[in-house]
Structures are given as C-alpha cells and as structure tokens.
Tab-separated table of C-alpha atoms and ligand atoms in Angstrom:
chain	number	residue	atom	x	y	z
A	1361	UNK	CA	0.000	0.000	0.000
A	1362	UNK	CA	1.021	3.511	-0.563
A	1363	UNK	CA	2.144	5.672	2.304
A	1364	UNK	CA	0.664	9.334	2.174
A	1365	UNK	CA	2.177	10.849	4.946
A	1366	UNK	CA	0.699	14.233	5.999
A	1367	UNK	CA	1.121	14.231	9.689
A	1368	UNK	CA	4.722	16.347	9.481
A	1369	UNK	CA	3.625	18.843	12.042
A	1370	UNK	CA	4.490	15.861	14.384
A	1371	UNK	CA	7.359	14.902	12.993
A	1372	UNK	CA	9.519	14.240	9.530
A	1373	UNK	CA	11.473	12.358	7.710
A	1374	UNK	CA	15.149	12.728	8.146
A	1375	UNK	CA	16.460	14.091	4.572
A	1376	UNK	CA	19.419	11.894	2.810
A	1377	UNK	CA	21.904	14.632	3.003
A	1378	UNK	CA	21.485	15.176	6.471
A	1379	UNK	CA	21.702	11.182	7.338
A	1380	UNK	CA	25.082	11.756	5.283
A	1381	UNK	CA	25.898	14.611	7.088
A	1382	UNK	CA	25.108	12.956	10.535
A	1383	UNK	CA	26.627	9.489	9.968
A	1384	UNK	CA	31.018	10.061	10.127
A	1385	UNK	CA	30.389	11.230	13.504
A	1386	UNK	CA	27.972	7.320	14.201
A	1387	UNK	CA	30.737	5.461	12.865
A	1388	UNK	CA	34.237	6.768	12.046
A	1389	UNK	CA	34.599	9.886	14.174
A	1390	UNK	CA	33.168	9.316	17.056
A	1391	UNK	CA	35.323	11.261	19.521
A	1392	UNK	CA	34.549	12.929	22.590
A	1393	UNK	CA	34.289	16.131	21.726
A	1394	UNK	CA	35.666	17.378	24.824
A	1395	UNK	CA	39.142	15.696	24.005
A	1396	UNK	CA	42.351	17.412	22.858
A	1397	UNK	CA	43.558	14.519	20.724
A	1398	UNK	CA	42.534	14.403	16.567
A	1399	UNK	CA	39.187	12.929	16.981
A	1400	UNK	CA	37.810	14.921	19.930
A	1401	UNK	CA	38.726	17.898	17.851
A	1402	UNK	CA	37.136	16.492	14.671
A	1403	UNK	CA	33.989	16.208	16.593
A	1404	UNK	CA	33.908	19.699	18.596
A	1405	UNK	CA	34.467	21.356	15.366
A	1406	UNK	CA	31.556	19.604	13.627
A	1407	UNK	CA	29.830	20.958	16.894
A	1408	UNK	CA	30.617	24.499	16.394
A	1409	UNK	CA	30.275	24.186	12.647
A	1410	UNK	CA	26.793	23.694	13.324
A	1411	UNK	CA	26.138	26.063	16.354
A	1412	UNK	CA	27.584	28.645	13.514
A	1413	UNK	CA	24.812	27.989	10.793
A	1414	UNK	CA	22.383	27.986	13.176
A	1415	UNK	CA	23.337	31.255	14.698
A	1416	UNK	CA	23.424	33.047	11.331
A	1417	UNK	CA	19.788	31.347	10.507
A	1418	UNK	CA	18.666	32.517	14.125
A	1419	UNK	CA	20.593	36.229	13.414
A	1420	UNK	CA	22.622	35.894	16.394
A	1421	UNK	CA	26.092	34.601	18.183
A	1422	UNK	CA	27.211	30.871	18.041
A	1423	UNK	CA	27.082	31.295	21.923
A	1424	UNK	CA	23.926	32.116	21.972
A	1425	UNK	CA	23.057	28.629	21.187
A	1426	UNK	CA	22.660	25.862	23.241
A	1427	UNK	CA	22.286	22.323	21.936
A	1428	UNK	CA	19.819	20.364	23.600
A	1429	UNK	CA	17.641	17.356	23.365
A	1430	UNK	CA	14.158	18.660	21.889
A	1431	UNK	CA	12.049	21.554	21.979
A	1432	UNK	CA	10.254	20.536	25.339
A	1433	UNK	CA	13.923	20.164	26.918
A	1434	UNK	CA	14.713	23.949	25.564
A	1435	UNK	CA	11.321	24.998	26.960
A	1436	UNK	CA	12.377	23.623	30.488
A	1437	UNK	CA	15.078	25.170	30.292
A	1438	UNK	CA	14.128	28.423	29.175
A	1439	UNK	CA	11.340	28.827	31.667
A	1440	UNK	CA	12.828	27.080	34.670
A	1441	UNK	CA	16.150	27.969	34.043
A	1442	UNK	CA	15.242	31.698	34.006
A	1443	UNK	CA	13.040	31.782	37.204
A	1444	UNK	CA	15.694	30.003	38.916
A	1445	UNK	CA	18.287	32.570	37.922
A	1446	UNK	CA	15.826	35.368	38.954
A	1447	UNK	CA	13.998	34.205	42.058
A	1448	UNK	CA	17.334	34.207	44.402
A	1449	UNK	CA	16.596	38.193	44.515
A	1450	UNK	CA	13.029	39.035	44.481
A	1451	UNK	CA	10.781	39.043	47.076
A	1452	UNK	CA	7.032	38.462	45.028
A	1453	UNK	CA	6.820	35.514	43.302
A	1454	UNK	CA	7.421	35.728	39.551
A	1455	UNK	CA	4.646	36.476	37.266
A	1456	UNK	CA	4.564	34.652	33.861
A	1457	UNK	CA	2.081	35.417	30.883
A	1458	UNK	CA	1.478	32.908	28.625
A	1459	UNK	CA	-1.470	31.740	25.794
A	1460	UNK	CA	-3.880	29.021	26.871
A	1461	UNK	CA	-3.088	27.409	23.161
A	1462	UNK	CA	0.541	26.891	24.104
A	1463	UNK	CA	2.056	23.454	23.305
A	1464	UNK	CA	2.082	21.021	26.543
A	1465	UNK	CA	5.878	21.513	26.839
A	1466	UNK	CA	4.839	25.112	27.765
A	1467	UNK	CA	1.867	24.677	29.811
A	1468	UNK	CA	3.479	21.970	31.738
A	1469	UNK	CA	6.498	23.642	32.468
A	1470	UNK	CA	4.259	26.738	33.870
A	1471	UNK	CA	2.119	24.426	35.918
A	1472	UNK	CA	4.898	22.901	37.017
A	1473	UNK	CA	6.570	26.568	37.738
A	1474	UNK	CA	3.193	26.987	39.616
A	1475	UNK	CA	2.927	23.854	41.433
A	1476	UNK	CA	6.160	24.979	43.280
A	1477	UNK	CA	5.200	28.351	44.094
A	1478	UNK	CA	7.673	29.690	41.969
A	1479	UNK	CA	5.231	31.730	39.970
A	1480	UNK	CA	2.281	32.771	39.080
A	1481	UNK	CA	0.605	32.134	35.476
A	1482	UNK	CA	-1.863	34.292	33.243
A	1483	UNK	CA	-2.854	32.227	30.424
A	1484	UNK	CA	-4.928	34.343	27.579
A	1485	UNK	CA	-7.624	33.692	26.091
A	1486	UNK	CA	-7.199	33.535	21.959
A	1487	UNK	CA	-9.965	34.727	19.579
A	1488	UNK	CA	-11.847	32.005	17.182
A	1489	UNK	CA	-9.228	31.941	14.600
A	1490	UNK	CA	-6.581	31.070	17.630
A	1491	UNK	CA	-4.810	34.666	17.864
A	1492	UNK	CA	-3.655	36.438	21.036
A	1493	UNK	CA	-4.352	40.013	21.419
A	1494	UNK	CA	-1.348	42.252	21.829
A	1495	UNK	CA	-3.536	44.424	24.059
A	1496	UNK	CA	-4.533	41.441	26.250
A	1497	UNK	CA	-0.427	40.673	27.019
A	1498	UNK	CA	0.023	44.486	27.924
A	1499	UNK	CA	-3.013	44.845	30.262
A	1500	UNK	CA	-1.721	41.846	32.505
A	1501	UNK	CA	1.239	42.748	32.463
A	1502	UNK	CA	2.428	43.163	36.910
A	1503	UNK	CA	5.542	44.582	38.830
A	1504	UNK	CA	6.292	41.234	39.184
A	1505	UNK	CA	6.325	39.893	35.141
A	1506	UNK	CA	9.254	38.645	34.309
A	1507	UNK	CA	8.533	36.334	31.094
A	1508	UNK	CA	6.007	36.448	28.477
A	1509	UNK	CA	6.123	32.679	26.625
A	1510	UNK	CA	3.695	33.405	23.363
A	1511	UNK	CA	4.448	30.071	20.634
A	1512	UNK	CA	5.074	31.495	17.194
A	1513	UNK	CA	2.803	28.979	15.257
A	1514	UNK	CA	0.422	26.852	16.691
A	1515	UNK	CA	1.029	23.245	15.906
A	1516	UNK	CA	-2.566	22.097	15.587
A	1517	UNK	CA	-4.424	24.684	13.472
A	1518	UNK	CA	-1.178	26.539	11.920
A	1519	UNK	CA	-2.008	30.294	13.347
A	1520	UNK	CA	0.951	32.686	13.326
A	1521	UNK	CA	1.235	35.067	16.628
A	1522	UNK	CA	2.327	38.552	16.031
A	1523	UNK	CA	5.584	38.121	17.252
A	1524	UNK	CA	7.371	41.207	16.014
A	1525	UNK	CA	4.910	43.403	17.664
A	1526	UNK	CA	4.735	41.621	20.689
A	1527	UNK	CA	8.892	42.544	20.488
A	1528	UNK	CA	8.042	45.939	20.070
A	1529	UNK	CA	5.556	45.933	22.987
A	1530	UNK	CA	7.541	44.556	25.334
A	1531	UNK	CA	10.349	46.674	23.904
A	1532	UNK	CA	8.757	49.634	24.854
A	1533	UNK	CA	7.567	48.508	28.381
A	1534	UNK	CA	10.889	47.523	29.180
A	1535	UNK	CA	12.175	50.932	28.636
A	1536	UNK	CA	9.578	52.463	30.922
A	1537	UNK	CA	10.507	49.529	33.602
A	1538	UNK	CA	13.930	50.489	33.376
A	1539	UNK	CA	13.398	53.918	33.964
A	1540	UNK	CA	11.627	53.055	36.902
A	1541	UNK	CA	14.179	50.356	37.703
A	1542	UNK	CA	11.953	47.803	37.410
A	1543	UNK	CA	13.071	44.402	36.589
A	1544	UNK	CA	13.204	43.802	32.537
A	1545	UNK	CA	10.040	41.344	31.215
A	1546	UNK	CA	11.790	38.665	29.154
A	1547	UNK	CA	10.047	37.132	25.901
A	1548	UNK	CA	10.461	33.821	24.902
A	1549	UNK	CA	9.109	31.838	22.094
A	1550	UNK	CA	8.191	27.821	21.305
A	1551	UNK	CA	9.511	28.280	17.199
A	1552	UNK	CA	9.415	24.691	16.608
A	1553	UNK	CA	6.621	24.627	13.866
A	1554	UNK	CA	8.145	28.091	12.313
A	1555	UNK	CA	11.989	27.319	12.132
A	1556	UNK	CA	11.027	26.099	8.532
A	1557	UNK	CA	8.584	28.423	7.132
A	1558	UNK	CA	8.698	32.166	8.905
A	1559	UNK	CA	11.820	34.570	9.642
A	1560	UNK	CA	13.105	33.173	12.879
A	1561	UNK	CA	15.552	36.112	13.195
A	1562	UNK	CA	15.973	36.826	16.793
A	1563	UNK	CA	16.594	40.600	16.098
A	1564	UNK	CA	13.395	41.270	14.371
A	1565	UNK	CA	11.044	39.007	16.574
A	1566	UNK	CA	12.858	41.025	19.857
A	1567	UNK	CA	12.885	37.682	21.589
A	1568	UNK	CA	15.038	36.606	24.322
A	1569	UNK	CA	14.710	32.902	24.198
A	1570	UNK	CA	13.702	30.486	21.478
A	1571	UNK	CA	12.740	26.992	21.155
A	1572	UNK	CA	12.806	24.603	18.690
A	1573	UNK	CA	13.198	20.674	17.943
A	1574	UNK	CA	15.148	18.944	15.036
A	1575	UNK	CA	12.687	15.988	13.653
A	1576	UNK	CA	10.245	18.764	12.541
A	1577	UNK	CA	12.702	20.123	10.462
A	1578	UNK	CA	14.043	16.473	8.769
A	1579	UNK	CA	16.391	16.079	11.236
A	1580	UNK	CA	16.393	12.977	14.068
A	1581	UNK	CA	14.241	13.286	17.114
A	1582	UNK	CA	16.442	13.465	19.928
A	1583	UNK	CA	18.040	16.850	18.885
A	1584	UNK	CA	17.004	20.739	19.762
A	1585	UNK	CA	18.259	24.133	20.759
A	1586	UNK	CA	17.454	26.683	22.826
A	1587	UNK	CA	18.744	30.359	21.678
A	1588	UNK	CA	19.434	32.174	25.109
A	1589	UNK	CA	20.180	36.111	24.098
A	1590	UNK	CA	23.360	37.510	26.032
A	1591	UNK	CA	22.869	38.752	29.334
A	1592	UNK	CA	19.648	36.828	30.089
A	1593	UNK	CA	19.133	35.589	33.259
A	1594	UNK	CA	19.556	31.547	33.361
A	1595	UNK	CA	20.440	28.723	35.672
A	1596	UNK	CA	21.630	25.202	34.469
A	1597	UNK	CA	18.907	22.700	35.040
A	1598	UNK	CA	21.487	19.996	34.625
A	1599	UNK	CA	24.570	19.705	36.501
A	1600	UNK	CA	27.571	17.722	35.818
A	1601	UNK	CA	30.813	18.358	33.255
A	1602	UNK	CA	29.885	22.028	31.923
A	1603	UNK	CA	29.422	20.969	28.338
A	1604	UNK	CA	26.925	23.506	26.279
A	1605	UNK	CA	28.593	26.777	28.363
A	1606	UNK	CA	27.841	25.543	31.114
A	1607	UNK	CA	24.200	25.294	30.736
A	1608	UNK	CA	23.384	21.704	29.841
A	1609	UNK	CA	26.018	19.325	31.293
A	1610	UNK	CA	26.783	15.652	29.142
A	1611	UNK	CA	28.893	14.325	26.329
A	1612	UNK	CA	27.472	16.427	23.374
A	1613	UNK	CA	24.988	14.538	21.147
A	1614	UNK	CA	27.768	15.502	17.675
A	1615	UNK	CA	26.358	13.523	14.636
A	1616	UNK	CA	22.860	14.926	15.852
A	1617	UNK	CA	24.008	18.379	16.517
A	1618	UNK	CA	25.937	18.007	12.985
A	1619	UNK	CA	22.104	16.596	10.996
A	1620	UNK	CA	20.310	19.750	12.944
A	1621	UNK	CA	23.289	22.152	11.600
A	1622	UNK	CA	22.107	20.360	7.724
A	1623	UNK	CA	18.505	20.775	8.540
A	1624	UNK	CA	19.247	24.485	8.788
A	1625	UNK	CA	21.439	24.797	5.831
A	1626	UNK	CA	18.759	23.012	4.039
A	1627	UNK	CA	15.802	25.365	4.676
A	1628	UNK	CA	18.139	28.429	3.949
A	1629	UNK	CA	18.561	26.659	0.671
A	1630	UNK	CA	15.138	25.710	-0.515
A	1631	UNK	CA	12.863	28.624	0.102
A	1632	UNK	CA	10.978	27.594	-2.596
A	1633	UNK	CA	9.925	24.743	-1.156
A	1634	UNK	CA	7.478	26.653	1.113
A	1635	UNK	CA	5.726	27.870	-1.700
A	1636	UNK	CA	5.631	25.036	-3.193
A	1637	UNK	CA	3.479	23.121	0.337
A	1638	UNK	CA	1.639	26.854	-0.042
A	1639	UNK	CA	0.100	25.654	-3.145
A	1640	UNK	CA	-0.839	22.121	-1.948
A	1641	UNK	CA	-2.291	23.175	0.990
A	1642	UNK	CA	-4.514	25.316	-0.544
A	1643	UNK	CA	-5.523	22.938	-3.045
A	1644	UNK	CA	-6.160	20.071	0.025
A	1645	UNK	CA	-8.161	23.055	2.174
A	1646	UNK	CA	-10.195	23.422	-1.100
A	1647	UNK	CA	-10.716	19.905	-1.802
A	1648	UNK	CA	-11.807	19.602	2.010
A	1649	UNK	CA	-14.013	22.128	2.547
A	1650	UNK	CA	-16.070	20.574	-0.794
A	1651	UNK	CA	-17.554	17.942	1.717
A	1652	UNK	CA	-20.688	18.909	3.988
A	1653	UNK	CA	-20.008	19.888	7.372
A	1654	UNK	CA	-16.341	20.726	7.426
A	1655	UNK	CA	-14.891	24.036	8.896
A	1656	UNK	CA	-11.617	25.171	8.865
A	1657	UNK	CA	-9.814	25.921	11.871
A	1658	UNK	CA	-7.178	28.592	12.770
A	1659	UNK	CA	-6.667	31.614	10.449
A	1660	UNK	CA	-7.790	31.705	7.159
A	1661	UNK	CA	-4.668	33.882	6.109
A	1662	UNK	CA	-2.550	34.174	8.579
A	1663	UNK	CA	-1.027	30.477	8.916
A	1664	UNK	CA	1.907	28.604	8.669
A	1665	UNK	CA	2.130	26.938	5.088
A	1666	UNK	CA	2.295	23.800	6.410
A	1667	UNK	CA	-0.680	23.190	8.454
A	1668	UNK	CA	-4.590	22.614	7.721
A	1669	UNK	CA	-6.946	21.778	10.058
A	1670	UNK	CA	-10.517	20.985	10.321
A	1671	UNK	CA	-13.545	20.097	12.518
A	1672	UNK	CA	-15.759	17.787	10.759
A	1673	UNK	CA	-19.451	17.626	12.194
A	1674	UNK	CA	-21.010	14.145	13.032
A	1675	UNK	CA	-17.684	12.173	12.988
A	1676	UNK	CA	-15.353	11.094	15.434
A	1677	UNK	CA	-11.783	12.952	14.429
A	1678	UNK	CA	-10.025	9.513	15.913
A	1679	UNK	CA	-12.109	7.183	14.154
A	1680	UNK	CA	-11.435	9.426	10.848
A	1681	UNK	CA	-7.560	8.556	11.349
A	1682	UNK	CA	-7.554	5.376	11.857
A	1683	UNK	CA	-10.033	4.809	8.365
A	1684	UNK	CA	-7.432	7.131	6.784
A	1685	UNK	CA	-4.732	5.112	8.233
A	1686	UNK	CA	-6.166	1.697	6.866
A	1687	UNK	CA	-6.215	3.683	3.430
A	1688	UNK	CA	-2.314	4.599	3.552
A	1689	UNK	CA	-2.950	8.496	4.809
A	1690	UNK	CA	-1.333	9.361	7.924
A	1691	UNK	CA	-3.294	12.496	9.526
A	1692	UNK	CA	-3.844	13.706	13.109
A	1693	UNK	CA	-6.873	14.477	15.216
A	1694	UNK	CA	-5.780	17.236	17.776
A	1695	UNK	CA	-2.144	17.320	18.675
A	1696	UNK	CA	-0.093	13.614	19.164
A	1697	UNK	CA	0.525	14.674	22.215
A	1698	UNK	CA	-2.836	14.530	23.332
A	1699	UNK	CA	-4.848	12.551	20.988
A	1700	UNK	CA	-4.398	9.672	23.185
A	1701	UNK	CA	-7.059	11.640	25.872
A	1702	UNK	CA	-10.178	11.638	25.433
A	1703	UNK	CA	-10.710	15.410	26.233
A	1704	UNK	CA	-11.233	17.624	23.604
A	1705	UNK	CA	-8.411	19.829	22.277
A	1706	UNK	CA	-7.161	22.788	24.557
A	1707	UNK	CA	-6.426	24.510	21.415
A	1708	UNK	CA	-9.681	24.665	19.766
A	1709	UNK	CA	-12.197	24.490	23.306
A	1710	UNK	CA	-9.809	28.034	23.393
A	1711	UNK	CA	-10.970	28.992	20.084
A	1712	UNK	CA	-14.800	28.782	21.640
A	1713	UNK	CA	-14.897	25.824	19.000
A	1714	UNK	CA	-17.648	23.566	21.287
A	1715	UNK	CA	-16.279	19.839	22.925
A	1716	UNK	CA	-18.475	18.012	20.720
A	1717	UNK	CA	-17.271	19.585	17.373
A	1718	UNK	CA	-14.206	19.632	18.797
A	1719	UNK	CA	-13.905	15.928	18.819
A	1720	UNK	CA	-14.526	15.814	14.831
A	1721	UNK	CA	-10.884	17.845	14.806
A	1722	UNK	CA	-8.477	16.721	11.971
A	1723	UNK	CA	-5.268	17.888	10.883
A	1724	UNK	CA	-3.429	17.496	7.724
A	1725	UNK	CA	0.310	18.966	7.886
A	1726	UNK	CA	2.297	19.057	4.448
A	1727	UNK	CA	5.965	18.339	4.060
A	1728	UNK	CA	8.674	18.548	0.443
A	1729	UNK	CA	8.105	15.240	-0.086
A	1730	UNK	CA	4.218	15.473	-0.659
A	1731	UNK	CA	2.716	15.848	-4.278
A	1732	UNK	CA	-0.285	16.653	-6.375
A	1733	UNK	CA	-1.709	13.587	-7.251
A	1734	UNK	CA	-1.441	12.573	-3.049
A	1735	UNK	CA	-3.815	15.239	-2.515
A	1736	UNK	CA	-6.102	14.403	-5.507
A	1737	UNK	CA	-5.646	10.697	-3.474
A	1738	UNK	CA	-6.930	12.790	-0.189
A	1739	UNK	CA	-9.766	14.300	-1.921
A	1740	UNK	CA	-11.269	11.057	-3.181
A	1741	UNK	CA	-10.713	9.105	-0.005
A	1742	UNK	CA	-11.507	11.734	2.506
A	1743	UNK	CA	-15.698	12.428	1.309
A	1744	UNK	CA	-16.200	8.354	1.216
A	1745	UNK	CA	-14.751	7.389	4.914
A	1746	UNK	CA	-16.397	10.624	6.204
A	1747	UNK	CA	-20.319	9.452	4.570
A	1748	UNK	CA	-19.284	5.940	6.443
A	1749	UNK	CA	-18.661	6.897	9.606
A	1750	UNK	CA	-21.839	9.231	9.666
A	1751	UNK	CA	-23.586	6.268	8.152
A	1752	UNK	CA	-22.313	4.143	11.270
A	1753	UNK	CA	-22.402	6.772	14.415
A	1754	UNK	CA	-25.426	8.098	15.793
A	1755	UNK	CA	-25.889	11.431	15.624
A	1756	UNK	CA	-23.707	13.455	18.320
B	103	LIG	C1	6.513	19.250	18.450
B	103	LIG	C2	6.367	20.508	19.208
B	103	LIG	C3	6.954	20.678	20.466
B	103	LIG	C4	7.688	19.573	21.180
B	103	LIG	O1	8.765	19.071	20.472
B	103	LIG	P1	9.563	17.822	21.090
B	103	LIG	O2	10.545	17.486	20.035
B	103	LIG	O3	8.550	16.740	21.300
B	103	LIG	O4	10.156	18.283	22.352
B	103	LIG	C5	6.803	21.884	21.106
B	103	LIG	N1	6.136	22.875	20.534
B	103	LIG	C6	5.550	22.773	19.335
B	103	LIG	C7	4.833	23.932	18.760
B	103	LIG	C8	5.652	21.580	18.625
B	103	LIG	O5	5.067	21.473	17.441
C-alpha cells in the first residue's frame, strides 16, 4: 500500500543529506568532543560548525546557542532555568504570561513553575481563529512579570502570533521599567513549527529565548536548541561536566548536533519549497471544505504553510484517522501529544470551538516530499470514509 504521509507537524522524515551529514560522527569519528587529541577535535568542530549555521539562521552569536535534546527540553530550560536565575533576589513571586493554546511543553512547564510556588501564570484567552491580542499581554502585564512565553505557530491549526509586535511591545515597556528600575520582562518563544517556514531572526522578533526541535525540520528526534540572548538571566537545570557553556552538562549529542546544523542549511537553501506546500495546501483546504459539514480551523490567512486543520461535524476525528490510516494516509486528530485523551483539544475548546465539534478535529500537515496527485488521493478518499462513519455513528 502507498504511504501518504501528511502528519509532518508531528514529525519528519530525516532528509538523505542530512543522514550523510550525521553518519562520520555514528561510525568513524566518534570522539569525545571534549578531548584534545585528533578525533575529539574532529567532533567539537563539527559541533561548532553547526552552532555557527544555526546562529546566522537565528541572526545571532554561536554562543547564543545551546544544543539540547528537543524543543520541550529547551522549553524547560528556558522557563525554569530563568526563574531560577531570577527568584534568588526578588521578594514576590514571579509572574509569567502565557497563551492558553501553548504546546504542553509550555503549559506543563508553567504548571509545574506553579505547582512549586515559583510563579504565578496568566494564560490568555485567543480569539476564534486562535490569535492572542497584543492588548490582552500588555493589560496583565504586573511589577512582578518577568517572562512572556507566546508560541510562534500553533502546531494544531497553523495560526501565526504577532511576534514582532509583541517585540516591540515589550520593547517599549521595558524601557519604561527600566526607567523606573523595574526588573526587565523577558520574551520567549516555542519556534518549533516556524523554524522552517517564517523569519526566525531573533533581532526582528525582539525575543530573548527560542525553542525549537530537530525531527520537525528532517532532522532525528532526539536533537534541539534553545537560543538564550546575552545577558539573560539563566540557571543550568542539569549539573555535571559544563558541556553547552555551562548550561546543559553531558557528552554532546555531535552527529545529531551536525544533521540539525544540515537541517538548517537546508531550509536556507530551498525557500521555494514553502511555496511550493503553499500551493498544496490550498488545493487540500479546497478539496476539504467541498464535503458537507467541514470548517476550517485557525486563520484563514494568517497560517503557517504547512498546516490545515478541520472540525468535521457528526464524525469522530479519531475514528477518521484510523479509516485514513487503513487507506495509507497518515493524519492527526488534535495534537499527538494529546490525541491519546479523550478530552477535547485545549487549542480549539480556546478557540470557543464547542467539545463536541471539537472531537470531529483533523489535521493534515504538508511536508517537500508530498505531491499533487497525493492530494487528488486525499480528496477522493476523505468524502467516502467521512459518509461511512456518519452512516455508522449516531448522531452526536
Ligand atoms: C513538536 C512541538 C513541540 C515539542 O517538540 P519535542 O521534540 O517533542 O520536544 C513543542 N512545541 C511545538 C509547537 C511543537 O510542534
């Protein structure tokens, strides 16, 4: 059977030339990179090498970046790392504002920041097409703030945030803090479903700290980086040999660190390839929206190329994936994360998208590697399985 894989917002494949890239430093140079003899230098510079095209991607110094394991380890980091560093000289608890459609790796980490007593968490609201309000972060901002965490696309229905003027916003209140010596709000953002598709430049999104993982980019899983800015506030969360400045102790992961470094050279090299998912996804959100009783969720404009989602009324979104499945079409209902629960997505119950409708959720996320005719496959699977499992359910 043929394999239609349009579930990359949860992960990808891992490109040839980064398995190339990746695979000296498996087998024949596999040095500690923390050694002075041939091979430990081989593999620190193939370290550095990396941290260097990912800094000029990212608009910022090589030391600047820290190599971790994943996006959610980057997001600990960032968050717990940073209150850590801070709380040792305040007397109020720290106050964090985040959005209630955050990935888990950021909601967990706050509850967990919560749960402690280390802070306190606002999490906004988001309108029905999944977008914060600028206005919203401003008015809760407290004396006490000291991070604002705001993801730059949202994995399951592909919403941008307004990043840049969020930047500029904080920019401006940071001034007026200082002035009053008030401690500076830091900003932080979850990039993970952006470091392919939207300007990730540090500079112009006036972000501190920034998150992202390698296997949605076509590198392995098991590889990530956090981008700390200079002069932020942050305490280790891992102790032991000082490897990654200091801030995340243990022989460095090099042949992974090297296929991330590729991953990055290849997105800076096929830009076209964007538009060319663009095109497909508008063809598939055409195609879908053809077939009674499906709504798109998240923006209808401003989205990440990558992502469509939908609620589909009188279906199960699970029972929908698995009839896909048996058909060869891998697609997700909510995030992977969660789909496992039987709760309705946090993302779209946000949106003021009701529990039941909710449950018909369905995501298709586009990669390089899909085509025309896949779609066209989509479209005449997609209408049939959706009459059958109406035919079968009783109406919700
Ligand atoms: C996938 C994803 C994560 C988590 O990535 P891991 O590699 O599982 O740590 C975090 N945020 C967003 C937006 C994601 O899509």
């Amino acid at each position: 059977m043929k394999v239609v894989y349009l579930d990359h917002a949860a992960t990808t494949s891992i490109d040839k030339n980064i398995f190339q890239a990746m695979k000296p430093y498996l087998l024949e140079n596999y040095g500690n990179p923390s050694e002075s003899h041939l091979m430990g230098m081989k593999a620190k510079k193939a370290i550095e090498d990396s941290r260097i095209v990912i800094s000029k991607y990212l608009n910022c110094d090589p030391g600047e970046i820290i190599f971790t394991s994943c996006a959610t380890e980057s997001i600990n980091l960032s968050h717990k790392g940073l209150i850590a560093a801070l709380s040792g000289n305040l007397k109020n608890k720290v106050h964090i504002i985040t959005s209630s459609i955050e990935h888990k790796a950021v909601l967990e980490t706050c509850r967990r920041l919560e749960q402690n007593n280390l802070a306190e968490i606002t999490y906004l609201p988001v309108d029905e097409y999944g977008m914060i309000n600028i206005d919203d972060i401003e008015k809760s901002i407290k004396e006490n703030t000291a991070l604002v965490s705001i993801m730059y696309v949202n994995n399951e229905v592909g919403t941008i945030q307004p990043l840049a003027e969020i930047g500029k916003m904080l920019k401006k209140n940071n001034k007026q803090r200082a002035a009053n010596s008030q401690r500076r709000i830091y900003f932080h953002t979850d990039a993970t479903q952006a470091m392919s598709c939207l300007n990730c430049d540090v500079n112009f999104l006036r972000v501190d700290l920034l998150s992202f993982s390698g296997h949605k980019i076509n590198a392995p899983k098991g590889i990530g980086a956090l981008y700390i800015k200079k002069g932020t506030p942050m305490f280790r969360q891992q102790d032991g040999g000082g490897q990654e400045f200091n801030f995340r102790s243990g022989t460095e992961n090099v042949a992974f660190i090297a296929g991330l470094g590729e991953a990055i050279k290849n997105i800076s090299k096929n830009k076209n390839e964007i538009k060319k998912i663009e095109i497909l996804s508008d063809q598939l959100i055409s195609q879908v929206l053809k077939i009674s009783g499906t709504i798109m969720t998240g923006h209808p404009k401003i989205r990440a190329p990558h992502i469509s989602s939908f609620v589909i009324k009188d279906i199960e979104g699970e029972a929908l994936v698995l009839r896909l499945s048996d058909k060869g079409i891998m697609s997700s209902s909510g995030s992977a994360c969660t789909s496992h629960s039987l709760s309705p997505s946090h993302v779209l119950t946000a949106m003021g998208i009701s529990p039941v409708l909710a449950h018909g959720s369905v995501r298709f996320s586009l990669g390089k590697e899909n085509t025309e005719e896949e779609i066209k496959y989509l479209a005449k699977i997609l209408p049939k399985e959706i009459e059958k499992i109406r035919k079968m359910a009783p109406k919700l």
